[in-house]
mmCIF file of C-alpha atoms in Angstrom:
data_model
loop_
_atom_site.group_PDB
_atom_site.id
_atom_site.type_symbol
_atom_site.label_atom_id
_atom_site.label_comp_id
_atom_site.label_asym_id
_atom_site.label_seq_id
_atom_site.Cartn_x
_atom_site.Cartn_y
_atom_site.Cartn_z
ATOM 1 C CA MET A 27 -116.364 0.548 -8.556
ATOM 2 C CA ALA A 28 -113.687 -0.353 -6.406
ATOM 3 C CA ALA A 29 -110.945 2.024 -5.864
ATOM 4 C CA THR A 30 -107.472 0.943 -6.898
ATOM 5 C CA PRO A 31 -104.994 1.441 -4.244
ATOM 6 C CA VAL A 32 -102.544 4.115 -5.214
ATOM 7 C CA ARG A 33 -99.006 3.398 -4.651
ATOM 8 C CA GLU A 34 -96.954 6.167 -3.544
ATOM 9 C CA ILE A 35 -93.900 6.640 -5.714
ATOM 10 C CA ARG A 36 -91.045 8.184 -3.960
ATOM 11 C CA PRO A 37 -87.992 9.580 -5.652
ATOM 12 C CA ALA A 38 -84.836 7.507 -5.107
ATOM 13 C CA VAL A 39 -82.867 8.904 -2.276
ATOM 14 C CA THR A 40 -79.107 8.474 -2.334
ATOM 15 C CA GLU A 41 -77.937 7.652 1.045
ATOM 16 C CA GLU A 42 -74.703 9.066 2.271
ATOM 17 C CA PRO A 43 -72.117 6.353 2.944
ATOM 18 C CA PRO A 44 -71.490 5.676 6.552
ATOM 19 C CA VAL A 45 -68.761 7.705 8.204
ATOM 20 C CA ALA A 46 -66.477 4.641 8.555
ATOM 21 C CA SER A 47 -66.575 4.011 4.803
ATOM 22 C CA ARG A 48 -65.604 7.630 4.047
ATOM 23 C CA ARG A 49 -62.785 7.431 6.573
ATOM 24 C CA ARG A 50 -61.403 4.282 4.894
ATOM 25 C CA ALA A 51 -61.501 5.937 1.497
ATOM 26 C CA SER A 52 -59.550 8.944 2.781
ATOM 27 C CA ILE A 53 -56.944 6.781 4.612
ATOM 28 C CA LEU A 54 -56.252 4.411 1.686
ATOM 29 C CA PRO A 55 -54.000 6.842 -0.263
ATOM 30 C CA TRP A 56 -51.932 7.452 2.886
ATOM 31 C CA ILE A 57 -51.525 3.736 3.433
ATOM 32 C CA LEU A 58 -50.317 3.360 -0.153
ATOM 33 C CA VAL A 59 -47.842 6.219 0.354
ATOM 34 C CA ALA A 60 -46.537 4.581 3.558
ATOM 35 C CA VAL A 61 -46.121 1.205 1.816
ATOM 36 C CA ALA A 62 -44.249 2.857 -1.089
ATOM 37 C CA ALA A 63 -41.993 4.748 1.336
ATOM 38 C CA ALA A 64 -41.255 1.540 3.266
ATOM 39 C CA GLY A 65 -40.417 -0.229 -0.008
ATOM 40 C CA ALA A 66 -38.091 2.599 -1.031
ATOM 41 C CA ALA A 67 -36.393 2.548 2.379
ATOM 42 C CA ALA A 68 -35.881 -1.228 2.147
ATOM 43 C CA PHE A 69 -34.362 -0.795 -1.322
ATOM 44 C CA VAL A 70 -31.946 1.869 -0.024
ATOM 45 C CA VAL A 71 -30.868 -0.340 2.886
ATOM 46 C CA LEU A 72 -30.302 -3.341 0.583
ATOM 47 C CA TRP A 73 -28.417 -1.171 -1.926
ATOM 48 C CA GLN A 74 -26.129 0.219 0.778
ATOM 49 C CA GLY A 75 -25.522 -3.288 2.104
ATOM 50 C CA ALA A 76 -24.514 -4.489 -1.361
ATOM 51 C CA GLU A 77 -22.176 -1.507 -1.763
ATOM 52 C CA ALA A 78 -20.604 -2.209 1.643
ATOM 53 C CA GLU A 79 -20.031 -5.848 0.653
ATOM 54 C CA GLN A 80 -18.431 -4.735 -2.619
ATOM 55 C CA ARG A 81 -16.144 -2.292 -0.790
ATOM 56 C CA ALA A 82 -15.109 -5.037 1.648
ATOM 57 C CA GLU A 83 -14.361 -7.435 -1.221
ATOM 58 C CA ASN A 84 -12.362 -4.740 -3.044
ATOM 59 C CA GLU A 85 -10.347 -4.119 0.136
ATOM 60 C CA LEU A 86 -9.634 -7.862 0.370
ATOM 61 C CA ARG A 87 -8.637 -8.050 -3.316
ATOM 62 C CA ASP A 88 -6.304 -5.060 -2.981
ATOM 63 C CA ARG A 89 -4.633 -6.508 0.098
ATOM 64 C CA ALA A 90 -4.263 -9.989 -1.457
ATOM 65 C CA ARG A 91 -2.859 -8.514 -4.701
ATOM 66 C CA ALA A 92 -0.323 -6.423 -2.755
ATOM 67 C CA PHE A 93 0.759 -9.517 -0.823
ATOM 68 C CA VAL A 94 1.112 -11.725 -3.917
ATOM 69 C CA LEU A 95 3.236 -9.059 -5.586
ATOM 70 C CA ALA A 96 5.389 -8.671 -2.464
ATOM 71 C CA LEU A 97 5.882 -12.440 -2.305
ATOM 72 C CA THR A 98 6.846 -12.843 -5.957
ATOM 73 C CA ASN A 99 8.869 -9.645 -6.562
ATOM 74 C CA PHE A 100 12.284 -9.520 -4.958
ATOM 75 C CA SER A 101 15.872 -8.724 -5.734
ATOM 76 C CA SER A 102 19.175 -9.749 -4.223
ATOM 77 C CA ASP A 103 19.928 -6.032 -3.814
ATOM 78 C CA SER A 104 16.900 -5.482 -1.577
ATOM 79 C CA ILE A 105 16.110 -8.965 -0.256
ATOM 80 C CA GLN A 106 16.065 -7.978 3.432
ATOM 81 C CA ALA A 107 13.560 -5.166 2.769
ATOM 82 C CA ASP A 108 11.571 -7.531 0.520
ATOM 83 C CA VAL A 109 11.385 -10.142 3.306
ATOM 84 C CA ASP A 110 10.369 -7.445 5.797
ATOM 85 C CA GLU A 111 7.546 -6.434 3.446
ATOM 86 C CA ILE A 112 6.385 -10.059 3.156
ATOM 87 C CA ARG A 113 6.549 -10.365 6.954
ATOM 88 C CA SER A 114 4.337 -7.244 7.298
ATOM 89 C CA PHE A 115 1.479 -9.194 5.671
ATOM 90 C CA ALA A 116 1.928 -12.305 7.833
ATOM 91 C CA THR A 117 0.125 -13.573 10.893
ATOM 92 C CA GLY A 118 -0.052 -16.873 12.751
ATOM 93 C CA ARG A 119 1.161 -19.935 10.890
ATOM 94 C CA PHE A 120 2.435 -17.954 7.895
ATOM 95 C CA ALA A 121 4.464 -15.597 10.110
ATOM 96 C CA GLU A 122 6.308 -18.661 11.414
ATOM 97 C CA GLU A 123 6.828 -19.949 7.856
ATOM 98 C CA VAL A 124 8.304 -16.609 6.741
ATOM 99 C CA ASP A 125 10.804 -16.716 9.605
ATOM 100 C CA THR A 126 11.757 -20.287 8.696
ATOM 101 C CA LEU A 127 11.792 -19.861 4.916
ATOM 102 C CA PHE A 128 13.662 -16.565 4.809
ATOM 103 C CA GLY A 129 16.336 -17.252 7.389
ATOM 104 C CA GLU A 130 19.871 -15.912 7.168
ATOM 105 C CA GLN A 131 21.074 -18.787 4.963
ATOM 106 C CA THR A 132 18.320 -18.271 2.367
ATOM 107 C CA ILE A 133 18.920 -14.531 2.257
ATOM 108 C CA ALA A 134 22.676 -15.085 1.866
ATOM 109 C CA ALA A 135 22.068 -17.608 -0.962
ATOM 110 C CA ILE A 136 19.782 -15.179 -2.812
ATOM 111 C CA GLU A 137 22.367 -12.396 -2.474
ATOM 112 C CA GLU A 138 25.226 -14.676 -3.613
ATOM 113 C CA ALA A 139 23.224 -15.906 -6.630
ATOM 114 C CA GLU A 140 22.186 -12.348 -7.488
ATOM 115 C CA ALA A 141 18.672 -13.761 -7.812
ATOM 116 C CA ALA A 142 15.677 -11.654 -8.674
ATOM 117 C CA SER A 143 12.031 -12.242 -9.493
ATOM 118 C CA ARG A 144 9.631 -9.934 -11.282
ATOM 119 C CA SER A 145 5.983 -10.840 -11.507
ATOM 120 C CA GLU A 146 2.578 -9.700 -12.573
ATOM 121 C CA VAL A 147 -0.781 -10.883 -11.248
ATOM 122 C CA GLN A 148 -2.722 -12.323 -14.172
ATOM 123 C CA GLU A 149 -5.876 -13.302 -12.282
ATOM 124 C CA LEU A 150 -7.090 -13.011 -8.716
ATOM 125 C CA PHE A 151 -10.293 -14.673 -7.529
ATOM 126 C CA VAL A 152 -12.005 -14.388 -4.156
ATOM 127 C CA GLN A 153 -12.952 -17.991 -3.399
ATOM 128 C CA SER A 154 -14.667 -17.297 -0.100
ATOM 129 C CA MET A 155 -15.081 -14.342 2.208
ATOM 130 C CA GLY A 156 -16.531 -14.155 5.680
ATOM 131 C CA SER A 157 -16.343 -11.512 8.361
ATOM 132 C CA GLU A 158 -13.224 -13.105 9.917
ATOM 133 C CA SER A 159 -11.525 -15.078 7.137
ATOM 134 C CA ALA A 160 -11.177 -15.301 3.380
ATOM 135 C CA SER A 161 -9.533 -17.364 0.663
ATOM 136 C CA VAL A 162 -8.097 -15.984 -2.566
ATOM 137 C CA PHE A 163 -6.678 -17.802 -5.589
ATOM 138 C CA ALA A 164 -4.086 -16.041 -7.749
ATOM 139 C CA VAL A 165 -2.373 -16.781 -11.050
ATOM 140 C CA VAL A 166 0.959 -14.989 -11.409
ATOM 141 C CA SER A 167 3.364 -14.784 -14.325
ATOM 142 C CA GLU A 168 6.926 -14.570 -13.074
ATOM 143 C CA GLU A 169 10.333 -14.020 -14.578
ATOM 144 C CA ILE A 170 13.371 -15.217 -12.628
ATOM 145 C CA THR A 171 16.976 -14.187 -13.114
ATOM 146 C CA ASN A 172 20.221 -15.062 -11.383
ATOM 147 C CA ARG A 173 23.900 -14.923 -12.287
ATOM 148 C CA SER A 174 23.952 -18.476 -13.658
ATOM 149 C CA LEU A 175 21.078 -17.909 -16.123
ATOM 150 C CA GLU A 176 21.852 -16.548 -19.572
ATOM 151 C CA GLU A 177 18.333 -15.203 -19.973
ATOM 152 C CA PRO A 178 15.366 -14.672 -17.630
ATOM 153 C CA GLN A 179 13.277 -17.775 -17.002
ATOM 154 C CA PRO A 180 9.525 -17.274 -17.297
ATOM 155 C CA GLY A 181 7.086 -19.236 -15.199
ATOM 156 C CA VAL A 182 3.533 -19.319 -13.923
ATOM 157 C CA ILE A 183 2.656 -19.661 -10.257
ATOM 158 C CA ARG A 184 -0.778 -20.590 -8.979
ATOM 159 C CA LEU A 185 -1.359 -20.029 -5.314
ATOM 160 C CA GLU A 186 -4.091 -19.989 -2.738
ATOM 161 C CA VAL A 187 -3.857 -17.390 -0.001
ATOM 162 C CA GLU A 188 -5.739 -17.750 3.287
ATOM 163 C CA LEU A 189 -6.369 -14.449 5.065
ATOM 164 C CA LEU A 190 -7.631 -13.493 8.501
ATOM 165 C CA LYS A 191 -9.278 -10.209 9.438
ATOM 166 C CA THR A 192 -7.301 -8.548 12.230
ATOM 167 C CA GLY A 193 -7.491 -5.187 13.965
ATOM 168 C CA SER A 194 -5.050 -3.867 11.377
ATOM 169 C CA GLY A 195 -6.861 -5.296 8.346
ATOM 170 C CA TRP A 196 -6.444 -8.497 6.344
ATOM 171 C CA LYS A 197 -3.340 -10.568 7.175
ATOM 172 C CA VAL A 198 -2.023 -13.723 5.502
ATOM 173 C CA GLU A 199 -2.458 -16.898 7.550
ATOM 174 C CA GLY A 200 -1.371 -19.420 4.932
ATOM 175 C CA VAL A 201 -0.105 -19.820 1.377
ATOM 176 C CA GLN A 202 -0.294 -22.926 -0.757
ATOM 177 C CA LEU A 203 1.637 -23.065 -4.043
ATOM 178 C CA PHE A 204 0.099 -25.241 -6.743
ATOM 179 C CA GLN A 205 2.756 -24.749 -9.381
ATOM 180 C CA SER A 206 6.313 -23.517 -9.085
ATOM 181 C CA PRO A 207 8.358 -21.785 -11.759
ATOM 182 C CA GLY A 208 10.044 -24.157 -14.217
ATOM 183 C CA GLU A 209 13.596 -23.416 -13.045
ATOM 184 C CA ASP A 210 15.210 -22.843 -9.683
ATOM 185 C CA PHE A 211 16.328 -19.271 -9.138
ATOM 186 C CA LEU A 212 19.302 -20.343 -7.065
ATOM 187 C CA PRO A 213 22.258 -22.062 -8.730
ATOM 188 C CA SER A 214 22.947 -25.639 -7.691
#
């Protein structure tokens, strides 16, 4: 009889993973933590940037609103101070226009007519805003009085204001009126 070869059965041996594989498994959680931290940091930076942009736009809106109110609120009793306030917002081309528009003759005519204007900003939109310049559109309701009017005359003014960023903040470079009040505030 022929002998059957006997196969040797060995128990399965679990081999330990190589050292490199264990190292990767222990580093993976740290990599995930680093990626999450980097994502959180990027979110914080973007959030702060958005807040800074919003603060800058709010500063522009506040300055433009103050200017529009200064331009459209005046009284014959305080016209020189009112013009000085308007001038404080002006730069460049608009500074020249203020000097021309509110010369001695205009101021004297406003005082003689006992003219006054009271207004309220209805809407104010930032049309564009860069680091050096901006454009704002405003809708203003205005009420004009003078000694020749029996009652105040209401009106709506639409204007575009061009602003420049200067060392002392936003200044007005130009103003374009799109609609004037219905009546003149100075008598003919």
